[in-house]
Amino acid sequence: MERREEQPGAAGAGAAPALDFTVENVEKAWHFSWQLLQPDKVPEIQYFGASALHIKISRYWSDIPTDQYESLKAQLFTQITRFASGSKIVLTRLCVALASLALSMMPDAWPCAVADMVRLFQAEDSPVDGQGRCLALLELLTVLPEEFQTSRLPQYRKGLVRTSLAVECGAVFPLLEQLLQQPSSPSCVRQKVLKCFSSWVQLEVPLQDCEALIQAAFAALQDSELFDSSVEAIVNAISQPDAQRYVNTLLKLIPLVLGLQEQLRQAVQNGDMETSHGICRIAVALGENHSRALLDQVEHWQSFLALVNMIMFCTGIPGHYPVNETTSSLTLTFWYTLQDDILSFEAEKQAVYQQVYRPVYFQLVDVLLHKAQFPSDEEYGFWSSDEKEQFRIYRVDISDTLMYVYEMLGAELLSNLYDKLGRLLTSSEEPYSWQHTEALLYGFQSIAETIDVNYSDVVPGLIGLIPRISISNVQLADTVMFTIGALSEWLADHPVMINSVLPLVLHALGNPELSVSSVSTLKKICRECKYDLPPYAANIVAVSQDVLMKQIHKTSQCMWLMQALGFLLSALQVEEILKNLHSLISPYIQQLEKLAEEIPNPSNKLAIVHILGLLSNLFTTLDISHHEDDHEGPELRKLPVPQGPNPVVVVLQQVFQLIQKVLSKWLNDAQVVEAVCAIFEKSVKTLLDDFAPMVPQLCEMLGRMYSTIPQASALDLTRQLVHIFAHEPAHFPPIEALFLLVTSVTLTLFQQGPRDHPDIVDSFMQLLAQALKRKPDLFLCERLDVKAVFQCAVLALKFPEAPTVKASCGFFTELLPRCGEVESVGKVVQEDGRMLLIAVLEAIGGQASRSLMDCFADILFALNKHCFSLLSMWIKEALQPPGFPSARLSPEQKDTFSQQILRERVNKRRVKEMVKEFTLLCRGLHGTDYTADY
């Protein structure tokens, strides 16, 4: 909602200066406010006084005795009258204060508030001149609905006051009509009238009651000074949700909107962007908000079609967005709405409207593709980076619209685009512009990215046309690449066509300006068509290796390229994979060997992280196993690989010693350690059981790493190993040894002070939870100090970092159900469970963020379900001390909470609701505005 611009720092009717209005200071502010408004004070102090009045009335209304209402009202009227010819910012704040007073008194204590305001300001005995009184009254009437929208009135009061204000419209609208239509009204008054009308219509005033004022606002559009205010008023009136009920009024508005077409054309011709923008807003507001209601008036189909064509003109407004025009983007949502409304009709009516509007939508496609065209290279060169980014976003919006329009036009749309592109590329009569070609391809790409075009009969022709495109421009080349990428699934079903486009993609890889488009397209092709790519594999690897060695691409694109090669190699025979891997990664291994000998410094660190990242991304997608079924469940299993050891494992074993050597020098650097762990973590996730030969030596390496310098990434990799291999008897011994080692090291870290390592504590808690979930036997070992682990997890519950607290809660929700099956767990819960409960209650009492309450509720639920007898004893003892977990709680409230928790052992959702209620009581927030969205 727009607010008076002359109010410094005010954001709405309830805004106030950034001053300390605590409850203690309110009384002083109330007494001194009137003195601060004295004429000898500067406007800033007067503004302070007026703001204090408003805050007292709006926030502390219950403190004002009823016998002071009338005197307060009279004083405010007096001050507003005095400031009608004074400071405008103070006048506005006083008006807001009186508006707040009126809303608090309506309807019982001041039943005709608005009529009284109008009567008092029209009195002739006022010392202020007529125009000043008129402007003050209009300001008061304008802020009244705005203050209502932002007021803190209880819901039942809001309904009463809204009804009262709707009745009071009868005192406002005739006055506004009179002031707007009488020739003697000065421009400043008429502008205020339009703003006042704009404010009132947002109270959902019946549209038919606004007819006269809307027509007057349309007439005022011819006055340049009133244009913006008129547009705002008309748009607000038309856009009210209730307006669609008044179809007859809406039908009367269509000729008024159509009557603006000449003014719109003149504005476009003269380059008047503000006027064309405003008129477009009006047309779109009528069409977008009421297309269904107007489509239903079948006998008026021609007038609505004329409105649609007017909006089409706005969509295709001449010039390039956002430099020459900013109007066309306003219209895009209208086309979605109109299409949805047409397709929502029953079949017979829909067929009639399809006949009328399909040609319109084909025209829309032409218009949108024209608007999506790039300007000339010379013009585009002068655009700022911000303008280029806005244009990029605008093209994405057009792309989304084209994709949506496909639902209306279907396969005929693709045929239409293909015919145009074919004529453009094969015509010898006149040279075509690259912009036109690029826009048509962009249309194809927009549809192919989201719609299944596998059965389209024009895609083969399109693939055949692409090599004929003369690419002399980066933007065109980018779109060619993205279009090929969008058709990668189609190519997988029609592999004979791959050779038509693959050379283009490989050629583009060598151009740094096409880095993103060429690499992402190659990745898509390698992912979708990998089983048809072996004939081209050698060439793809050679070209990729060349561009990688030449360092043409940025780091992220290099990583994508390695992923593409991983997909590609996955479809080859093991011997071929190993051969290609050797040629592909040997240069990097040699470079890594050299770097491992050097003294650590920032530049060689970057090179090491880059090489490790390349290997990591390659191994992420290099997967020679075939899934048993495309719809595999969460326990993903793979068919065994008959050809022997997995190539990734072969390579990892070959470079294992080198990686250890690098680690020995860089153990202090979290980024390098993380990069090393990422290689193995991504390989484990991809290979699953095939990774098995690496498990013993990786466990040993992780143990040494973590013992020397604990790092979160090492714990994350350990968790992955536990998840996949802990259940295998052959791998349990090394994994158990690693688990015990990292647990021992982490417990030592807790003794030294874990607060500096929240990431390690977070990862450790996740590891413990995974161990309990996947292999509870890990907690059976006598060497595991379960008691110390339990106490450390309780300590972690008190960390300020939310992820760490969440992970700790996750550990306890996995631990507590094991009380019966794991003796050591049952024993420690019996001995230290009360400590856990107290930590949970402290968190609920206010020590932890409210966003974490569900996690603590999970612990309470688990305690209740699995340790009921213990919890029933502990919770009564824990809640007994006065002031625990909050001084705001009464003994009755604590008793009610404990009984509620103990009764609910089945419904976890109910426990969460109880905890949320209880934490609000603990924090003194129950029933306040702060809990509205909680």
JSON list of C-alpha atoms in Angstrom, two decimals, residues 302-437:
[
{"chain": "A", "resi": 302, "resn": "GLN", "atom": "CA", "xyz": [-16.57, -9.10, -29.68]},
{"chain": "A", "resi": 303, "resn": "SER", "atom": "CA", "xyz": [-15.97, -6.34, -27.14]},
{"chain": "A", "resi": 304, "resn": "PHE", "atom": "CA", "xyz": [-13.91, -8.69, -24.95]},
{"chain": "A", "resi": 305, "resn": "LEU", "atom": "CA", "xyz": [-11.95, -9.83, -28.02]},
{"chain": "A", "resi": 306, "resn": "ALA", "atom": "CA", "xyz": [-11.23, -6.16, -28.72]},
{"chain": "A", "resi": 307, "resn": "LEU", "atom": "CA", "xyz": [-9.86, -5.84, -25.17]},
{"chain": "A", "resi": 308, "resn": "VAL", "atom": "CA", "xyz": [-7.72, -8.95, -25.74]},
{"chain": "A", "resi": 309, "resn": "ASN", "atom": "CA", "xyz": [-6.35, -7.40, -28.94]},
{"chain": "A", "resi": 310, "resn": "MET", "atom": "CA", "xyz": [-5.56, -4.20, -27.04]},
{"chain": "A", "resi": 311, "resn": "ILE", "atom": "CA", "xyz": [-3.56, -6.26, -24.52]},
{"chain": "A", "resi": 312, "resn": "MET", "atom": "CA", "xyz": [-1.86, -7.98, -27.49]},
{"chain": "A", "resi": 313, "resn": "PHE", "atom": "CA", "xyz": [-0.78, -4.53, -28.68]},
{"chain": "A", "resi": 314, "resn": "CYS", "atom": "CA", "xyz": [0.69, -3.92, -25.20]},
{"chain": "A", "resi": 315, "resn": "THR", "atom": "CA", "xyz": [2.53, -7.27, -25.34]},
{"chain": "A", "resi": 316, "resn": "GLY", "atom": "CA", "xyz": [4.03, -6.39, -28.70]},
{"chain": "A", "resi": 317, "resn": "ILE", "atom": "CA", "xyz": [4.72, -2.75, -27.90]},
{"chain": "A", "resi": 318, "resn": "PRO", "atom": "CA", "xyz": [7.63, -1.55, -30.09]},
{"chain": "A", "resi": 319, "resn": "GLY", "atom": "CA", "xyz": [11.13, -1.41, -28.67]},
{"chain": "A", "resi": 320, "resn": "HIS", "atom": "CA", "xyz": [13.46, -3.65, -26.71]},
{"chain": "A", "resi": 321, "resn": "TYR", "atom": "CA", "xyz": [12.68, -4.50, -23.10]},
{"chain": "A", "resi": 322, "resn": "PRO", "atom": "CA", "xyz": [13.88, -3.00, -20.70]},
{"chain": "A", "resi": 323, "resn": "VAL", "atom": "CA", "xyz": [15.66, -0.19, -22.55]},
{"chain": "A", "resi": 324, "resn": "ASN", "atom": "CA", "xyz": [12.95, 1.17, -24.85]},
{"chain": "A", "resi": 325, "resn": "GLU", "atom": "CA", "xyz": [9.88, -0.16, -23.02]},
{"chain": "A", "resi": 326, "resn": "THR", "atom": "CA", "xyz": [8.90, -1.75, -19.71]},
{"chain": "A", "resi": 327, "resn": "THR", "atom": "CA", "xyz": [5.23, -2.44, -20.48]},
{"chain": "A", "resi": 328, "resn": "SER", "atom": "CA", "xyz": [5.13, -5.78, -22.29]},
{"chain": "A", "resi": 329, "resn": "SER", "atom": "CA", "xyz": [6.18, -7.79, -19.22]},
{"chain": "A", "resi": 330, "resn": "LEU", "atom": "CA", "xyz": [2.99, -6.68, -17.42]},
{"chain": "A", "resi": 331, "resn": "THR", "atom": "CA", "xyz": [0.82, -8.63, -19.86]},
{"chain": "A", "resi": 332, "resn": "LEU", "atom": "CA", "xyz": [2.34, -12.13, -19.67]},
{"chain": "A", "resi": 333, "resn": "THR", "atom": "CA", "xyz": [0.27, -13.35, -16.72]},
{"chain": "A", "resi": 334, "resn": "PHE", "atom": "CA", "xyz": [-2.92, -12.32, -18.55]},
{"chain": "A", "resi": 335, "resn": "TRP", "atom": "CA", "xyz": [-2.25, -14.89, -21.27]},
{"chain": "A", "resi": 336, "resn": "TYR", "atom": "CA", "xyz": [-1.91, -17.66, -18.69]},
{"chain": "A", "resi": 337, "resn": "THR", "atom": "CA", "xyz": [-5.19, -16.60, -17.05]},
{"chain": "A", "resi": 338, "resn": "LEU", "atom": "CA", "xyz": [-7.12, -16.36, -20.31]},
{"chain": "A", "resi": 339, "resn": "GLN", "atom": "CA", "xyz": [-5.90, -19.78, -21.45]},
{"chain": "A", "resi": 340, "resn": "ASP", "atom": "CA", "xyz": [-6.80, -21.38, -18.10]},
{"chain": "A", "resi": 341, "resn": "ASP", "atom": "CA", "xyz": [-10.28, -19.86, -18.22]},
{"chain": "A", "resi": 342, "resn": "ILE", "atom": "CA", "xyz": [-10.90, -21.04, -21.80]},
{"chain": "A", "resi": 343, "resn": "LEU", "atom": "CA", "xyz": [-9.71, -24.58, -21.05]},
{"chain": "A", "resi": 344, "resn": "SER", "atom": "CA", "xyz": [-11.87, -24.73, -17.91]},
{"chain": "A", "resi": 345, "resn": "PHE", "atom": "CA", "xyz": [-15.15, -24.52, -19.90]},
{"chain": "A", "resi": 346, "resn": "GLU", "atom": "CA", "xyz": [-17.15, -27.61, -20.76]},
{"chain": "A", "resi": 347, "resn": "ALA", "atom": "CA", "xyz": [-16.20, -29.24, -24.08]},
{"chain": "A", "resi": 348, "resn": "GLU", "atom": "CA", "xyz": [-18.82, -27.56, -26.28]},
{"chain": "A", "resi": 349, "resn": "LYS", "atom": "CA", "xyz": [-18.19, -24.02, -25.07]},
{"chain": "A", "resi": 350, "resn": "GLN", "atom": "CA", "xyz": [-14.44, -24.62, -25.04]},
{"chain": "A", "resi": 351, "resn": "ALA", "atom": "CA", "xyz": [-14.55, -25.66, -28.70]},
{"chain": "A", "resi": 352, "resn": "VAL", "atom": "CA", "xyz": [-16.27, -22.37, -29.61]},
{"chain": "A", "resi": 353, "resn": "TYR", "atom": "CA", "xyz": [-13.72, -20.27, -27.74]},
{"chain": "A", "resi": 354, "resn": "GLN", "atom": "CA", "xyz": [-10.81, -22.35, -29.10]},
{"chain": "A", "resi": 355, "resn": "GLN", "atom": "CA", "xyz": [-12.01, -21.44, -32.58]},
{"chain": "A", "resi": 356, "resn": "VAL", "atom": "CA", "xyz": [-11.95, -17.74, -31.68]},
{"chain": "A", "resi": 357, "resn": "TYR", "atom": "CA", "xyz": [-8.75, -17.66, -29.62]},
{"chain": "A", "resi": 358, "resn": "ARG", "atom": "CA", "xyz": [-6.38, -20.19, -31.25]},
{"chain": "A", "resi": 359, "resn": "PRO", "atom": "CA", "xyz": [-5.51, -17.63, -33.98]},
{"chain": "A", "resi": 360, "resn": "VAL", "atom": "CA", "xyz": [-4.98, -15.07, -31.21]},
{"chain": "A", "resi": 361, "resn": "TYR", "atom": "CA", "xyz": [-2.53, -17.38, -29.45]},
{"chain": "A", "resi": 362, "resn": "PHE", "atom": "CA", "xyz": [-0.65, -18.13, -32.68]},
{"chain": "A", "resi": 363, "resn": "GLN", "atom": "CA", "xyz": [-0.35, -14.36, -33.09]},
{"chain": "A", "resi": 364, "resn": "LEU", "atom": "CA", "xyz": [0.85, -14.19, -29.47]},
{"chain": "A", "resi": 365, "resn": "VAL", "atom": "CA", "xyz": [3.64, -16.67, -30.24]},
{"chain": "A", "resi": 366, "resn": "ASP", "atom": "CA", "xyz": [4.81, -14.48, -33.15]},
{"chain": "A", "resi": 367, "resn": "VAL", "atom": "CA", "xyz": [4.68, -11.39, -30.93]},
{"chain": "A", "resi": 368, "resn": "LEU", "atom": "CA", "xyz": [6.58, -13.05, -28.06]},
{"chain": "A", "resi": 369, "resn": "LEU", "atom": "CA", "xyz": [9.31, -14.40, -30.34]},
{"chain": "A", "resi": 370, "resn": "HIS", "atom": "CA", "xyz": [9.68, -10.94, -31.85]},
{"chain": "A", "resi": 371, "resn": "LYS", "atom": "CA", "xyz": [9.99, -9.44, -28.36]},
{"chain": "A", "resi": 372, "resn": "ALA", "atom": "CA", "xyz": [12.54, -12.11, -27.42]},
{"chain": "A", "resi": 373, "resn": "GLN", "atom": "CA", "xyz": [14.86, -11.06, -30.26]},
{"chain": "A", "resi": 374, "resn": "PHE", "atom": "CA", "xyz": [18.19, -9.56, -29.32]},
{"chain": "A", "resi": 375, "resn": "PRO", "atom": "CA", "xyz": [18.93, -6.02, -30.51]},
{"chain": "A", "resi": 376, "resn": "SER", "atom": "CA", "xyz": [21.70, -5.39, -33.00]},
{"chain": "A", "resi": 377, "resn": "ASP", "atom": "CA", "xyz": [25.22, -6.21, -31.80]},
{"chain": "A", "resi": 378, "resn": "GLU", "atom": "CA", "xyz": [26.08, -2.52, -31.76]},
{"chain": "A", "resi": 379, "resn": "GLU", "atom": "CA", "xyz": [23.03, -1.56, -29.69]},
{"chain": "A", "resi": 380, "resn": "TYR", "atom": "CA", "xyz": [23.45, -4.50, -27.32]},
{"chain": "A", "resi": 381, "resn": "GLY", "atom": "CA", "xyz": [27.03, -3.44, -26.71]},
{"chain": "A", "resi": 382, "resn": "PHE", "atom": "CA", "xyz": [25.78, -0.19, -25.15]},
{"chain": "A", "resi": 383, "resn": "TRP", "atom": "CA", "xyz": [23.46, -1.94, -22.69]},
{"chain": "A", "resi": 384, "resn": "SER", "atom": "CA", "xyz": [24.49, -2.02, -19.04]},
{"chain": "A", "resi": 385, "resn": "SER", "atom": "CA", "xyz": [24.98, -5.34, -17.25]},
{"chain": "A", "resi": 386, "resn": "ASP", "atom": "CA", "xyz": [21.80, -4.68, -15.28]},
{"chain": "A", "resi": 387, "resn": "GLU", "atom": "CA", "xyz": [19.79, -4.16, -18.49]},
{"chain": "A", "resi": 388, "resn": "LYS", "atom": "CA", "xyz": [21.23, -7.35, -19.98]},
{"chain": "A", "resi": 389, "resn": "GLU", "atom": "CA", "xyz": [20.25, -9.29, -16.85]},
{"chain": "A", "resi": 390, "resn": "GLN", "atom": "CA", "xyz": [16.70, -7.86, -16.93]},
{"chain": "A", "resi": 391, "resn": "PHE", "atom": "CA", "xyz": [16.43, -8.86, -20.59]},
{"chain": "A", "resi": 392, "resn": "ARG", "atom": "CA", "xyz": [17.65, -12.39, -19.75]},
{"chain": "A", "resi": 393, "resn": "ILE", "atom": "CA", "xyz": [14.95, -12.73, -17.06]},
{"chain": "A", "resi": 394, "resn": "TYR", "atom": "CA", "xyz": [12.36, -11.31, -19.48]},
{"chain": "A", "resi": 395, "resn": "ARG", "atom": "CA", "xyz": [13.30, -13.98, -22.04]},
{"chain": "A", "resi": 396, "resn": "VAL", "atom": "CA", "xyz": [12.91, -16.67, -19.36]},
{"chain": "A", "resi": 397, "resn": "ASP", "atom": "CA", "xyz": [9.39, -15.31, -18.68]},
{"chain": "A", "resi": 398, "resn": "ILE", "atom": "CA", "xyz": [8.64, -15.48, -22.41]},
{"chain": "A", "resi": 399, "resn": "SER", "atom": "CA", "xyz": [10.01, -19.04, -22.49]},
{"chain": "A", "resi": 400, "resn": "ASP", "atom": "CA", "xyz": [7.69, -20.05, -19.64]},
{"chain": "A", "resi": 401, "resn": "THR", "atom": "CA", "xyz": [4.73, -18.46, -21.46]},
{"chain": "A", "resi": 402, "resn": "LEU", "atom": "CA", "xyz": [5.52, -20.33, -24.69]},
{"chain": "A", "resi": 403, "resn": "MET", "atom": "CA", "xyz": [5.76, -23.59, -22.80]},
{"chain": "A", "resi": 404, "resn": "TYR", "atom": "CA", "xyz": [2.33, -22.88, -21.26]},
{"chain": "A", "resi": 405, "resn": "VAL", "atom": "CA", "xyz": [0.79, -21.88, -24.59]},
{"chain": "A", "resi": 406, "resn": "TYR", "atom": "CA", "xyz": [1.77, -25.31, -25.99]},
{"chain": "A", "resi": 407, "resn": "GLU", "atom": "CA", "xyz": [-1.10, -26.75, -23.95]},
{"chain": "A", "resi": 408, "resn": "MET", "atom": "CA", "xyz": [-3.54, -24.66, -26.02]},
{"chain": "A", "resi": 409, "resn": "LEU", "atom": "CA", "xyz": [-1.90, -25.04, -29.44]},
{"chain": "A", "resi": 410, "resn": "GLY", "atom": "CA", "xyz": [-0.28, -28.48, -29.21]},
{"chain": "A", "resi": 411, "resn": "ALA", "atom": "CA", "xyz": [1.85, -30.04, -31.95]},
{"chain": "A", "resi": 412, "resn": "GLU", "atom": "CA", "xyz": [0.66, -27.41, -34.45]},
{"chain": "A", "resi": 413, "resn": "LEU", "atom": "CA", "xyz": [2.79, -24.88, -32.58]},
{"chain": "A", "resi": 414, "resn": "LEU", "atom": "CA", "xyz": [5.98, -26.87, -33.24]},
{"chain": "A", "resi": 415, "resn": "SER", "atom": "CA", "xyz": [5.01, -27.29, -36.91]},
{"chain": "A", "resi": 416, "resn": "ASN", "atom": "CA", "xyz": [4.41, -23.56, -37.14]},
{"chain": "A", "resi": 417, "resn": "LEU", "atom": "CA", "xyz": [7.86, -22.78, -35.69]},
{"chain": "A", "resi": 418, "resn": "TYR", "atom": "CA", "xyz": [9.55, -25.39, -37.89]},
{"chain": "A", "resi": 419, "resn": "ASP", "atom": "CA", "xyz": [7.93, -24.04, -41.07]},
{"chain": "A", "resi": 420, "resn": "LYS", "atom": "CA", "xyz": [9.08, -20.52, -40.26]},
{"chain": "A", "resi": 421, "resn": "LEU", "atom": "CA", "xyz": [12.61, -21.63, -39.46]},
{"chain": "A", "resi": 422, "resn": "GLY", "atom": "CA", "xyz": [12.74, -23.75, -42.61]},
{"chain": "A", "resi": 423, "resn": "ARG", "atom": "CA", "xyz": [11.58, -20.88, -44.82]},
{"chain": "A", "resi": 424, "resn": "LEU", "atom": "CA", "xyz": [14.07, -18.56, -43.15]},
{"chain": "A", "resi": 425, "resn": "LEU", "atom": "CA", "xyz": [17.06, -20.87, -43.64]},
{"chain": "A", "resi": 426, "resn": "THR", "atom": "CA", "xyz": [16.24, -22.08, -47.16]},
{"chain": "A", "resi": 427, "resn": "SER", "atom": "CA", "xyz": [15.09, -18.81, -48.70]},
{"chain": "A", "resi": 428, "resn": "SER", "atom": "CA", "xyz": [17.55, -17.38, -51.21]},
{"chain": "A", "resi": 429, "resn": "GLU", "atom": "CA", "xyz": [15.55, -14.20, -51.80]},
{"chain": "A", "resi": 430, "resn": "GLU", "atom": "CA", "xyz": [16.76, -12.11, -48.86]},
{"chain": "A", "resi": 431, "resn": "PRO", "atom": "CA", "xyz": [19.40, -12.52, -46.16]},
{"chain": "A", "resi": 432, "resn": "TYR", "atom": "CA", "xyz": [18.00, -13.43, -42.77]},
{"chain": "A", "resi": 433, "resn": "SER", "atom": "CA", "xyz": [19.00, -11.83, -39.47]},
{"chain": "A", "resi": 434, "resn": "TRP", "atom": "CA", "xyz": [20.61, -14.03, -36.84]},
{"chain": "A", "resi": 435, "resn": "GLN", "atom": "CA", "xyz": [18.19, -12.52, -34.31]},
{"chain": "A", "resi": 436, "resn": "HIS", "atom": "CA", "xyz": [15.18, -13.95, -36.11]},
{"chain": "A", "resi": 437, "resn": "THR", "atom": "CA", "xyz": [16.76, -17.41, -36.34]}
]
